[in-house]
mmCIF file of C-alpha atoms in Angstrom:
data_model
loop_
_atom_site.group_PDB
_atom_site.id
_atom_site.type_symbol
_atom_site.label_atom_id
_atom_site.label_comp_id
_atom_site.label_asym_id
_atom_site.label_seq_id
_atom_site.Cartn_x
_atom_site.Cartn_y
_atom_site.Cartn_z
ATOM 1 C CA MET A 25 0.000 0.000 0.000
ATOM 2 C CA LYS A 26 1.237 3.478 -0.884
ATOM 3 C CA LEU A 27 1.665 5.502 2.277
ATOM 4 C CA ASN A 28 0.620 8.818 0.727
ATOM 5 C CA LYS A 29 -2.702 7.302 -0.318
ATOM 6 C CA VAL A 30 -3.513 5.373 2.866
ATOM 7 C CA LEU A 31 -2.576 7.980 5.499
ATOM 8 C CA PRO A 32 -5.162 10.550 4.263
ATOM 9 C CA ILE A 33 -7.825 7.803 4.481
ATOM 10 C CA LEU A 34 -6.790 6.966 8.056
ATOM 11 C CA PHE A 35 -6.719 10.680 8.882
ATOM 12 C CA LEU A 36 -10.295 11.078 7.653
ATOM 13 C CA ILE A 37 -11.460 7.955 9.519
ATOM 14 C CA MET A 38 -10.025 9.092 12.863
ATOM 15 C CA PHE A 39 -11.231 12.660 12.283
ATOM 16 C CA LEU A 40 -14.805 11.433 11.719
ATOM 17 C CA VAL A 41 -14.609 9.032 14.684
ATOM 18 C CA MET A 42 -13.528 11.857 16.994
ATOM 19 C CA VAL A 43 -16.085 14.298 15.562
ATOM 20 C CA GLY A 44 -18.801 11.785 16.435
ATOM 21 C CA PHE A 45 -17.328 11.269 19.899
ATOM 22 C CA GLY A 46 -16.879 15.007 20.471
ATOM 23 C CA ILE A 47 -20.432 15.919 19.431
ATOM 24 C CA ILE A 48 -21.915 14.435 22.609
ATOM 25 C CA ILE A 49 -19.388 15.937 25.065
ATOM 26 C CA PRO A 50 -21.156 19.277 25.715
ATOM 27 C CA VAL A 51 -24.611 17.647 25.642
ATOM 28 C CA LEU A 52 -24.275 14.558 27.851
ATOM 29 C CA PRO A 53 -24.157 16.372 31.234
ATOM 30 C CA PHE A 54 -27.445 18.230 30.528
ATOM 31 C CA TYR A 55 -29.002 15.097 29.017
ATOM 32 C CA ALA A 56 -28.168 13.044 32.112
ATOM 33 C CA GLU A 57 -29.303 15.857 34.409
ATOM 34 C CA ASP A 58 -32.699 15.849 32.689
ATOM 35 C CA MET A 59 -33.001 12.179 33.663
ATOM 36 C CA GLY A 60 -32.304 12.960 37.296
ATOM 37 C CA ALA A 61 -28.564 12.275 37.473
ATOM 38 C CA THR A 62 -26.771 13.687 40.512
ATOM 39 C CA PRO A 63 -23.269 15.189 40.114
ATOM 40 C CA THR A 64 -21.802 11.937 41.461
ATOM 41 C CA GLU A 65 -23.805 9.835 38.996
ATOM 42 C CA LEU A 66 -22.733 12.143 36.164
ATOM 43 C CA GLY A 67 -19.115 11.647 37.163
ATOM 44 C CA LEU A 68 -19.616 7.875 37.160
ATOM 45 C CA LEU A 69 -21.320 8.075 33.743
ATOM 46 C CA MET A 70 -18.262 9.832 32.320
ATOM 47 C CA ALA A 71 -15.785 7.546 34.111
ATOM 48 C CA VAL A 72 -17.410 4.212 33.192
ATOM 49 C CA TYR A 73 -16.614 4.774 29.499
ATOM 50 C CA SER A 74 -12.895 5.244 30.242
ATOM 51 C CA LEU A 75 -12.981 2.273 32.612
ATOM 52 C CA MET A 76 -14.289 0.003 29.845
ATOM 53 C CA GLN A 77 -11.594 1.300 27.499
ATOM 54 C CA PHE A 78 -8.944 0.628 30.132
ATOM 55 C CA LEU A 79 -10.148 -2.964 30.513
ATOM 56 C CA PHE A 80 -10.806 -3.861 26.876
ATOM 57 C CA ALA A 81 -8.266 -1.944 24.733
ATOM 58 C CA PRO A 82 -5.500 -4.565 25.234
ATOM 59 C CA MET A 83 -7.950 -7.355 24.297
ATOM 60 C CA TRP A 84 -8.943 -5.657 21.031
ATOM 61 C CA GLY A 85 -5.299 -4.957 20.224
ATOM 62 C CA ARG A 86 -4.417 -8.636 20.623
ATOM 63 C CA ILE A 87 -7.455 -9.711 18.579
ATOM 64 C CA SER A 88 -6.403 -7.377 15.757
ATOM 65 C CA ASP A 89 -3.002 -9.099 15.732
ATOM 66 C CA ARG A 90 -4.804 -12.408 15.108
ATOM 67 C CA VAL A 91 -7.723 -11.601 12.794
ATOM 68 C CA GLY A 92 -6.563 -8.366 11.165
ATOM 69 C CA ARG A 93 -7.033 -4.632 11.681
ATOM 70 C CA LYS A 94 -10.021 -3.950 9.435
ATOM 71 C CA PRO A 95 -12.547 -6.320 11.106
ATOM 72 C CA VAL A 96 -11.666 -5.001 14.570
ATOM 73 C CA MET A 97 -11.835 -1.392 13.368
ATOM 74 C CA ILE A 98 -15.309 -2.074 11.955
ATOM 75 C CA ILE A 99 -16.422 -3.510 15.316
ATOM 76 C CA GLY A 100 -15.073 -0.450 17.134
ATOM 77 C CA ILE A 101 -16.800 2.105 14.884
ATOM 78 C CA PHE A 102 -20.029 0.082 14.879
ATOM 79 C CA GLY A 103 -19.926 0.066 18.696
ATOM 80 C CA LEU A 104 -19.503 3.823 18.757
ATOM 81 C CA SER A 105 -22.447 4.341 16.390
ATOM 82 C CA LEU A 106 -24.632 1.889 18.334
ATOM 83 C CA SER A 107 -23.875 3.587 21.652
ATOM 84 C CA PHE A 108 -24.840 7.014 20.273
ATOM 85 C CA PHE A 109 -28.187 5.751 18.968
ATOM 86 C CA LEU A 110 -28.821 3.982 22.294
ATOM 87 C CA LEU A 111 -28.120 7.255 24.093
ATOM 88 C CA ALA A 112 -30.543 9.058 21.762
ATOM 89 C CA ILE A 113 -33.429 6.733 22.617
ATOM 90 C CA SER A 114 -32.647 6.446 26.337
ATOM 91 C CA THR A 115 -35.472 7.334 28.699
ATOM 92 C CA SER A 116 -33.858 6.562 32.053
ATOM 93 C CA LEU A 117 -30.471 6.765 33.742
ATOM 94 C CA TRP A 118 -29.754 3.028 33.635
ATOM 95 C CA MET A 119 -30.106 3.120 29.850
ATOM 96 C CA LEU A 120 -27.482 5.870 29.672
ATOM 97 C CA PHE A 121 -25.103 3.731 31.724
ATOM 98 C CA ALA A 122 -25.803 0.692 29.526
ATOM 99 C CA ALA A 123 -25.098 2.718 26.366
ATOM 100 C CA ARG A 124 -21.850 4.112 27.783
ATOM 101 C CA ILE A 125 -20.685 0.659 28.892
ATOM 102 C CA ILE A 126 -21.444 -0.901 25.488
ATOM 103 C CA GLY A 127 -19.787 2.032 23.728
ATOM 104 C CA GLY A 128 -16.716 1.860 25.945
ATOM 105 C CA ILE A 129 -16.250 -1.901 25.447
ATOM 106 C CA LEU A 130 -16.603 -1.854 21.648
ATOM 107 C CA SER A 131 -15.057 1.520 20.807
ATOM 108 C CA ALA A 132 -11.951 0.575 22.813
ATOM 109 C CA ALA A 133 -10.967 -1.160 19.571
ATOM 110 C CA ASN A 134 -10.601 2.088 17.609
ATOM 111 C CA MET A 135 -7.431 3.847 18.735
ATOM 112 C CA PRO A 136 -5.130 0.821 19.240
ATOM 113 C CA THR A 137 -6.234 -0.729 15.941
ATOM 114 C CA VAL A 138 -5.741 2.449 13.906
ATOM 115 C CA GLN A 139 -2.312 2.980 15.464
ATOM 116 C CA ALA A 140 -1.424 -0.675 14.795
ATOM 117 C CA TYR A 141 -2.553 -0.184 11.197
ATOM 118 C CA VAL A 142 -0.189 2.797 10.897
ATOM 119 C CA ALA A 143 2.648 0.719 12.361
ATOM 120 C CA ASP A 144 1.904 -2.043 9.808
ATOM 121 C CA ILE A 145 2.141 0.225 6.760
ATOM 122 C CA THR A 146 5.016 2.512 7.774
ATOM 123 C CA THR A 147 8.735 1.953 7.860
ATOM 124 C CA GLU A 148 10.569 2.875 11.049
ATOM 125 C CA LYS A 149 11.684 6.071 9.303
ATOM 126 C CA ASP A 150 8.078 7.146 8.589
ATOM 127 C CA ARG A 151 6.484 5.803 11.787
ATOM 128 C CA GLY A 152 6.564 9.152 13.595
ATOM 129 C CA LYS A 153 4.898 10.855 10.639
ATOM 130 C CA GLY A 154 2.085 8.291 10.587
ATOM 131 C CA MET A 155 1.437 8.466 14.335
ATOM 132 C CA GLY A 156 1.537 12.258 14.219
ATOM 133 C CA ILE A 157 -1.094 12.379 11.479
ATOM 134 C CA ILE A 158 -3.409 10.157 13.546
ATOM 135 C CA GLY A 159 -2.825 12.396 16.552
ATOM 136 C CA ALA A 160 -3.625 15.498 14.488
ATOM 137 C CA ALA A 161 -6.845 13.909 13.186
ATOM 138 C CA THR A 162 -7.879 13.021 16.733
ATOM 139 C CA GLY A 163 -7.198 16.540 17.975
ATOM 140 C CA LEU A 164 -9.014 18.284 15.117
ATOM 141 C CA GLY A 165 -12.021 15.968 15.406
ATOM 142 C CA PHE A 166 -12.243 16.746 19.091
ATOM 143 C CA ILE A 167 -12.214 20.476 18.291
ATOM 144 C CA PHE A 168 -15.021 20.385 15.714
ATOM 145 C CA GLY A 169 -17.180 17.740 17.421
ATOM 146 C CA PRO A 170 -18.144 19.731 20.534
ATOM 147 C CA ALA A 171 -18.813 22.830 18.399
ATOM 148 C CA ILE A 172 -21.276 20.828 16.252
ATOM 149 C CA GLY A 173 -22.877 19.250 19.339
ATOM 150 C CA GLY A 174 -23.345 22.602 21.028
ATOM 151 C CA THR A 175 -24.958 24.062 17.900
ATOM 152 C CA PHE A 176 -27.528 21.295 17.447
ATOM 153 C CA THR A 177 -28.462 21.288 21.141
ATOM 154 C CA ASN A 178 -30.654 24.266 20.252
ATOM 155 C CA ILE A 179 -33.024 21.881 18.399
ATOM 156 C CA ASN A 180 -33.334 19.424 21.304
ATOM 157 C CA LEU A 181 -31.054 17.355 23.508
ATOM 158 C CA HIS A 182 -31.617 14.161 21.480
ATOM 159 C CA THR A 183 -30.491 15.589 18.119
ATOM 160 C CA PRO A 184 -26.695 15.640 18.755
ATOM 161 C CA PHE A 185 -26.779 11.914 19.618
ATOM 162 C CA TYR A 186 -28.581 11.064 16.373
ATOM 163 C CA ILE A 187 -26.056 13.173 14.449
ATOM 164 C CA ALA A 188 -23.113 11.500 16.237
ATOM 165 C CA GLY A 189 -24.563 8.041 15.502
ATOM 166 C CA THR A 190 -25.044 8.950 11.830
ATOM 167 C CA VAL A 191 -21.511 10.359 11.490
ATOM 168 C CA SER A 192 -20.099 7.162 13.010
ATOM 169 C CA PHE A 193 -22.233 4.958 10.748
ATOM 170 C CA VAL A 194 -21.055 6.895 7.666
ATOM 171 C CA THR A 195 -17.484 6.371 8.891
ATOM 172 C CA LEU A 196 -18.197 2.629 9.157
ATOM 173 C CA ILE A 197 -19.374 2.509 5.519
ATOM 174 C CA PHE A 198 -16.294 4.490 4.487
ATOM 175 C CA VAL A 199 -14.003 1.966 6.202
ATOM 176 C CA LEU A 200 -15.813 -0.968 4.572
ATOM 177 C CA PHE A 201 -15.279 0.311 1.045
ATOM 178 C CA SER A 202 -12.097 2.397 1.176
ATOM 179 C CA LEU A 203 -9.675 0.571 3.486
ATOM 180 C CA ARG A 204 -7.715 -2.569 2.714
ATOM 181 C CA GLU A 205 -6.421 -4.984 5.347
ATOM 182 C CA SER A 206 -2.862 -4.135 6.448
ATOM 183 C CA LEU A 207 -1.913 -7.382 8.183
ATOM 184 C CA ASN A 208 -0.967 -10.394 6.064
ATOM 185 C CA LEU A 209 -1.200 -14.028 7.134
ATOM 186 C CA SER A 210 2.558 -14.517 7.556
ATOM 187 C CA THR A 211 2.758 -11.513 9.918
ATOM 188 C CA ARG A 212 -0.100 -12.915 12.018
ATOM 189 C CA ALA A 213 1.749 -16.230 12.378
ATOM 190 C CA VAL A 214 4.938 -14.476 13.534
ATOM 191 C CA VAL A 215 2.988 -12.425 16.100
ATOM 192 C CA GLN A 216 1.376 -15.564 17.521
ATOM 193 C CA LYS A 217 4.816 -17.086 18.123
ATOM 194 C CA ARG A 218 5.950 -13.931 19.908
ATOM 195 C CA LYS A 219 2.889 -13.733 22.161
ATOM 196 C CA LYS A 220 3.712 -12.673 25.727
ATOM 197 C CA SER A 221 1.703 -12.050 28.870
ATOM 198 C CA TRP A 222 1.595 -8.625 30.524
ATOM 199 C CA ASN A 223 3.614 -10.045 33.448
ATOM 200 C CA LYS A 224 6.528 -10.663 31.072
ATOM 201 C CA VAL A 225 6.078 -7.382 29.217
ATOM 202 C CA SER A 226 6.069 -5.417 32.489
ATOM 203 C CA ASN A 227 9.563 -6.709 33.311
ATOM 204 C CA GLU A 228 11.023 -5.236 30.118
ATOM 205 C CA PRO A 229 12.405 -1.678 29.798
ATOM 206 C CA LEU A 230 9.545 -0.820 27.410
ATOM 207 C CA ALA A 231 7.079 -1.038 30.312
ATOM 208 C CA MET A 232 8.432 2.338 31.457
ATOM 209 C CA LEU A 233 6.948 3.928 28.326
ATOM 210 C CA TYR A 234 3.464 2.724 29.255
ATOM 211 C CA PHE A 235 3.794 4.281 32.708
ATOM 212 C CA LEU A 236 5.168 7.456 31.120
ATOM 213 C CA GLN A 237 1.965 7.719 29.075
ATOM 214 C CA PHE A 238 -0.070 7.164 32.237
ATOM 215 C CA PHE A 239 1.612 10.135 33.961
ATOM 216 C CA ILE A 240 1.098 12.356 30.901
ATOM 217 C CA SER A 241 -2.572 11.366 30.593
ATOM 218 C CA LEU A 242 -3.117 11.823 34.336
ATOM 219 C CA SER A 243 -1.748 15.377 34.285
ATOM 220 C CA LEU A 244 -3.628 16.351 31.093
ATOM 221 C CA SER A 245 -7.015 15.107 32.298
ATOM 222 C CA GLY A 246 -6.510 16.888 35.614
ATOM 223 C CA LEU A 247 -6.026 20.141 33.705
ATOM 224 C CA GLU A 248 -9.065 19.522 31.487
ATOM 225 C CA ALA A 249 -11.269 18.828 34.516
ATOM 226 C CA THR A 250 -10.349 21.969 36.472
ATOM 227 C CA PHE A 251 -9.259 24.691 34.077
ATOM 228 C CA ALA A 252 -12.797 26.018 33.514
ATOM 229 C CA TYR A 253 -13.106 26.836 37.229
ATOM 230 C CA PHE A 254 -9.556 28.166 37.412
ATOM 231 C CA ALA A 255 -9.978 30.454 34.376
ATOM 232 C CA ALA A 256 -13.342 31.751 35.618
ATOM 233 C CA LYS A 257 -11.816 32.691 38.962
ATOM 234 C CA THR A 258 -8.468 34.099 37.813
ATOM 235 C CA ALA A 259 -9.423 35.607 34.434
ATOM 236 C CA GLY A 260 -13.208 36.007 34.551
ATOM 237 C CA MET A 261 -13.634 33.752 31.500
ATOM 238 C CA ASP A 262 -17.038 32.354 30.513
ATOM 239 C CA SER A 263 -17.849 29.119 28.649
ATOM 240 C CA VAL A 264 -17.565 30.779 25.213
ATOM 241 C CA SER A 265 -14.114 32.296 25.774
ATOM 242 C CA LEU A 266 -12.991 29.068 27.453
ATOM 243 C CA GLY A 267 -14.111 27.114 24.385
ATOM 244 C CA TYR A 268 -12.051 29.408 22.144
ATOM 245 C CA ALA A 269 -8.989 29.032 24.387
ATOM 246 C CA PHE A 270 -9.213 25.231 24.240
ATOM 247 C CA MET A 271 -9.750 25.438 20.486
ATOM 248 C CA ILE A 272 -6.512 27.402 20.114
ATOM 249 C CA MET A 273 -4.749 24.814 22.266
ATOM 250 C CA GLY A 274 -6.177 22.040 20.071
ATOM 251 C CA PHE A 275 -5.045 23.685 16.841
ATOM 252 C CA ALA A 276 -1.544 24.258 18.251
ATOM 253 C CA SER A 277 -1.343 20.607 19.297
ATOM 254 C CA ALA A 278 -2.700 19.325 15.955
ATOM 255 C CA THR A 279 -0.287 21.522 13.989
ATOM 256 C CA VAL A 280 2.780 20.209 15.777
ATOM 257 C CA GLN A 281 1.482 16.619 15.513
ATOM 258 C CA GLY A 282 1.115 17.115 11.755
ATOM 259 C CA SER A 283 4.826 18.001 11.691
ATOM 260 C CA MET A 284 5.869 14.829 13.528
ATOM 261 C CA GLY A 285 7.317 13.299 10.344
ATOM 262 C CA ILE A 286 9.871 16.093 10.042
ATOM 263 C CA LEU A 287 10.612 16.238 13.772
ATOM 264 C CA SER A 288 11.069 12.485 14.293
ATOM 265 C CA LYS A 289 13.228 12.087 11.175
ATOM 266 C CA LYS A 290 15.476 15.008 12.096
ATOM 267 C CA TYR A 291 15.777 14.526 15.859
ATOM 268 C CA GLY A 292 14.431 11.036 16.668
ATOM 269 C CA GLU A 293 11.578 10.100 19.003
ATOM 270 C CA ALA A 294 13.743 10.094 22.149
ATOM 271 C CA LEU A 295 14.684 13.765 21.864
ATOM 272 C CA VAL A 296 11.178 14.791 20.770
ATOM 273 C CA ILE A 297 9.660 13.090 23.850
ATOM 274 C CA GLN A 298 12.106 14.818 26.210
ATOM 275 C CA VAL A 299 11.569 18.238 24.635
ATOM 276 C CA GLY A 300 7.784 17.674 24.607
ATOM 277 C CA ILE A 301 7.726 16.848 28.319
ATOM 278 C CA SER A 302 9.935 19.869 29.104
ATOM 279 C CA ILE A 303 7.597 22.217 27.199
ATOM 280 C CA SER A 304 4.616 20.666 29.018
ATOM 281 C CA VAL A 305 6.256 21.464 32.366
ATOM 282 C CA ILE A 306 6.769 25.071 31.250
ATOM 283 C CA GLY A 307 3.137 25.206 30.044
ATOM 284 C CA PHE A 308 1.818 24.012 33.412
ATOM 285 C CA GLY A 309 3.934 26.628 35.172
ATOM 286 C CA LEU A 310 2.736 29.432 32.886
ATOM 287 C CA ILE A 311 -0.921 28.496 33.424
ATOM 288 C CA LEU A 312 -0.549 29.541 37.071
ATOM 289 C CA PHE A 313 -0.094 33.138 35.817
ATOM 290 C CA THR A 314 -3.301 33.221 33.729
ATOM 291 C CA HIS A 315 -5.094 36.545 34.197
ATOM 292 C CA ASN A 316 -7.059 37.144 30.956
ATOM 293 C CA PHE A 317 -8.166 35.430 27.741
ATOM 294 C CA VAL A 318 -4.938 36.195 25.852
ATOM 295 C CA THR A 319 -2.673 34.714 28.515
ATOM 296 C CA ALA A 320 -4.973 31.682 28.868
ATOM 297 C CA ALA A 321 -4.868 31.028 25.110
ATOM 298 C CA ILE A 322 -1.080 31.480 24.855
ATOM 299 C CA PHE A 323 -0.251 29.366 27.910
ATOM 300 C CA LEU A 324 -2.638 26.567 26.869
ATOM 301 C CA ALA A 325 -1.108 26.652 23.365
ATOM 302 C CA VAL A 326 2.397 26.265 24.841
ATOM 303 C CA PHE A 327 1.188 23.318 26.884
ATOM 304 C CA GLY A 328 -0.627 21.861 23.838
ATOM 305 C CA ILE A 329 2.520 22.020 21.702
ATOM 306 C CA GLY A 330 4.535 20.119 24.305
ATOM 307 C CA ASN A 331 1.845 17.599 25.178
ATOM 308 C CA GLY A 332 0.885 17.059 21.531
ATOM 309 C CA VAL A 333 4.169 15.478 20.442
ATOM 310 C CA ILE A 334 4.461 13.019 23.329
ATOM 311 C CA ARG A 335 1.764 10.421 22.524
ATOM 312 C CA PRO A 336 2.653 10.015 18.794
ATOM 313 C CA SER A 337 6.356 9.739 19.678
ATOM 314 C CA VAL A 338 5.728 7.161 22.409
ATOM 315 C CA SER A 339 3.475 5.166 20.049
ATOM 316 C CA SER A 340 6.120 5.287 17.338
ATOM 317 C CA LEU A 341 8.928 4.238 19.681
ATOM 318 C CA LEU A 342 6.911 1.405 21.239
ATOM 319 C CA THR A 343 5.841 -0.105 17.915
ATOM 320 C CA LYS A 344 9.443 0.008 16.713
ATOM 321 C CA LYS A 345 10.879 -1.730 19.783
ATOM 322 C CA SER A 346 8.094 -4.054 20.977
ATOM 323 C CA LYS A 347 8.055 -7.714 19.924
ATOM 324 C CA ILE A 348 4.516 -8.621 21.050
ATOM 325 C CA GLY A 349 2.663 -7.362 17.969
ATOM 326 C CA HIS A 350 1.595 -3.856 17.014
ATOM 327 C CA GLY A 351 -2.003 -4.388 18.133
ATOM 328 C CA ALA A 352 -1.112 -5.677 21.599
ATOM 329 C CA THR A 353 1.427 -2.860 22.005
ATOM 330 C CA THR A 354 -0.968 -0.047 21.099
ATOM 331 C CA GLY A 355 -3.722 -1.755 23.102
ATOM 332 C CA TYR A 356 -1.660 -1.619 26.299
ATOM 333 C CA LEU A 357 -0.762 2.000 25.518
ATOM 334 C CA SER A 358 -4.443 2.955 25.103
ATOM 335 C CA SER A 359 -5.247 1.132 28.346
ATOM 336 C CA PHE A 360 -2.695 3.162 30.328
ATOM 337 C CA ASP A 361 -3.947 6.344 28.651
ATOM 338 C CA SER A 362 -7.511 5.495 29.733
ATOM 339 C CA LEU A 363 -6.374 4.751 33.297
ATOM 340 C CA GLY A 364 -4.930 8.254 33.489
ATOM 341 C CA ARG A 365 -8.240 9.673 32.253
ATOM 342 C CA ILE A 366 -10.136 7.765 34.954
ATOM 343 C CA ILE A 367 -7.982 8.946 37.859
ATOM 344 C CA GLY A 368 -6.997 12.404 36.536
ATOM 345 C CA PRO A 369 -10.330 14.262 36.847
ATOM 346 C CA VAL A 370 -10.924 12.913 40.371
ATOM 347 C CA LEU A 371 -7.394 13.788 41.502
ATOM 348 C CA GLY A 372 -7.518 17.184 39.762
ATOM 349 C CA GLY A 373 -10.850 18.046 41.364
ATOM 350 C CA TYR A 374 -9.611 17.099 44.817
ATOM 351 C CA LEU A 375 -6.394 19.101 44.425
ATOM 352 C CA TYR A 376 -8.360 22.109 43.168
ATOM 353 C CA SER A 377 -10.533 21.977 46.285
ATOM 354 C CA VAL A 378 -7.352 22.194 48.393
ATOM 355 C CA SER A 379 -5.806 25.037 46.362
ATOM 356 C CA ILE A 380 -6.799 26.293 42.904
ATOM 357 C CA GLY A 381 -3.228 26.178 41.568
ATOM 358 C CA LEU A 382 -2.446 22.710 42.898
ATOM 359 C CA PRO A 383 -3.642 20.702 39.834
ATOM 360 C CA TYR A 384 -1.081 22.544 37.673
ATOM 361 C CA ILE A 385 1.722 22.286 40.217
ATOM 362 C CA SER A 386 0.992 18.544 40.413
ATOM 363 C CA GLY A 387 0.931 18.508 36.588
ATOM 364 C CA MET A 388 4.477 19.873 36.607
ATOM 365 C CA PHE A 389 5.494 17.233 39.150
ATOM 366 C CA LEU A 390 3.886 14.377 37.161
ATOM 367 C CA SER A 391 5.537 15.587 33.953
ATOM 368 C CA ILE A 392 8.917 15.701 35.688
ATOM 369 C CA MET A 393 8.254 12.153 36.919
ATOM 370 C CA ALA A 394 7.548 11.140 33.310
ATOM 371 C CA TYR A 395 10.816 12.762 32.217
ATOM 372 C CA ILE A 396 12.800 10.903 34.895
ATOM 373 C CA LEU A 397 11.088 7.653 33.903
ATOM 374 C CA PHE A 398 12.054 8.180 30.266
ATOM 375 C CA ARG A 399 15.662 8.921 31.167
ATOM 376 C CA ALA A 400 15.674 5.699 33.215
ATOM 377 C CA TYR A 401 14.307 3.847 30.170
ATOM 378 C CA LEU A 402 17.091 5.228 27.954
ATOM 379 C CA SER A 403 19.708 4.313 30.562
ATOM 380 C CA LYS A 404 18.376 0.756 30.861
ATOM 381 C CA VAL A 405 18.266 0.311 27.078
ATOM 382 C CA ASN A 406 21.842 1.571 26.732
ATOM 383 C CA LYS A 407 23.016 -0.869 29.423
ATOM 384 C CA VAL A 408 21.325 -3.776 27.627
ATOM 385 C CA MET A 409 22.908 -2.715 24.332
ATOM 386 C CA ASP A 410 26.372 -2.438 25.947
ATOM 387 C CA PHE A 411 25.947 -5.892 27.527
ATOM 388 C CA GLN A 412 24.948 -7.398 24.169
ATOM 389 C CA ALA A 413 27.873 -5.682 22.430
ATOM 390 C CA ARG A 414 30.354 -7.145 24.923
ATOM 391 C CA GLY A 415 28.726 -10.583 24.644
#
């Protein structure tokens, strides 16, 4: 498959998937509230989706290594579409929970399978470019989705869910007719021979990269959960100006992710990850000095640039070094990312209640922890290489 032809297709698929996902974000809290959800129940409704993704992403990744990427991708997008239509017809709170659980289980297949697909069709030289394009598509979809959802809420609260379900179903049809399978039979046989349990994987140096992603996800989701309150108090920002600030952050992140091919080829993933984490630390520190819309937008953009290059670089590095199959590798990575998104909002909210700047100070600390972990990974890899060279 020609890379220049397939990557735009994958970009469009992930963009549409994330548009559908993003459409319901601004609507779901009001929708659940209309059905009598308490703030605690709303929090559980949001968290249960990430919990299902944490549990099932590794499973879908391993299945895609056995049966192929396309069938698993179809299951994931179908699950997303089904969950949106189930949400649209829900009449009670338990139905919302059922829809979110079903959606979380099935849609957990999407991200690891698409990333595994990219790893299948790219050389090591182009891997960073491919992962960056997927990251950019995800970011842009998440920018446009909430804007569409907020607009159609004016009709009624059910409409955005029908639109999200339709967008996802159209994406499913697009995948069926435009995407070829990336995994051949001989590759599947090799992966089966290399199959390892998580207990064995966790003892390898690569396990540090999964925990690095957990720290990054934890700090990011803590920021996302608390910044609205922080910006309202320190800069007097309302929901509209906050939306614009996050949009600027998203565009900054997507732009730098789109440049990952150039960055990873010129500097390598290891340097890009370290620089990305360092910029994230600076971004967290700057956020503490937010006092108006302009400073909020600039400081979030700085953070977005740093944070944006980390996930594609980690994905690229893992799929280059791991021997357990691209699907299993990206599945574990998505699982650790989801775990951070489960814990992050709760931790961020608690820290904010102690002191409004604490979520961002802790974000700096977690990012520094991620940096130290990555340096430890590089040191361990170098020691293994030196040992093998002497042997």
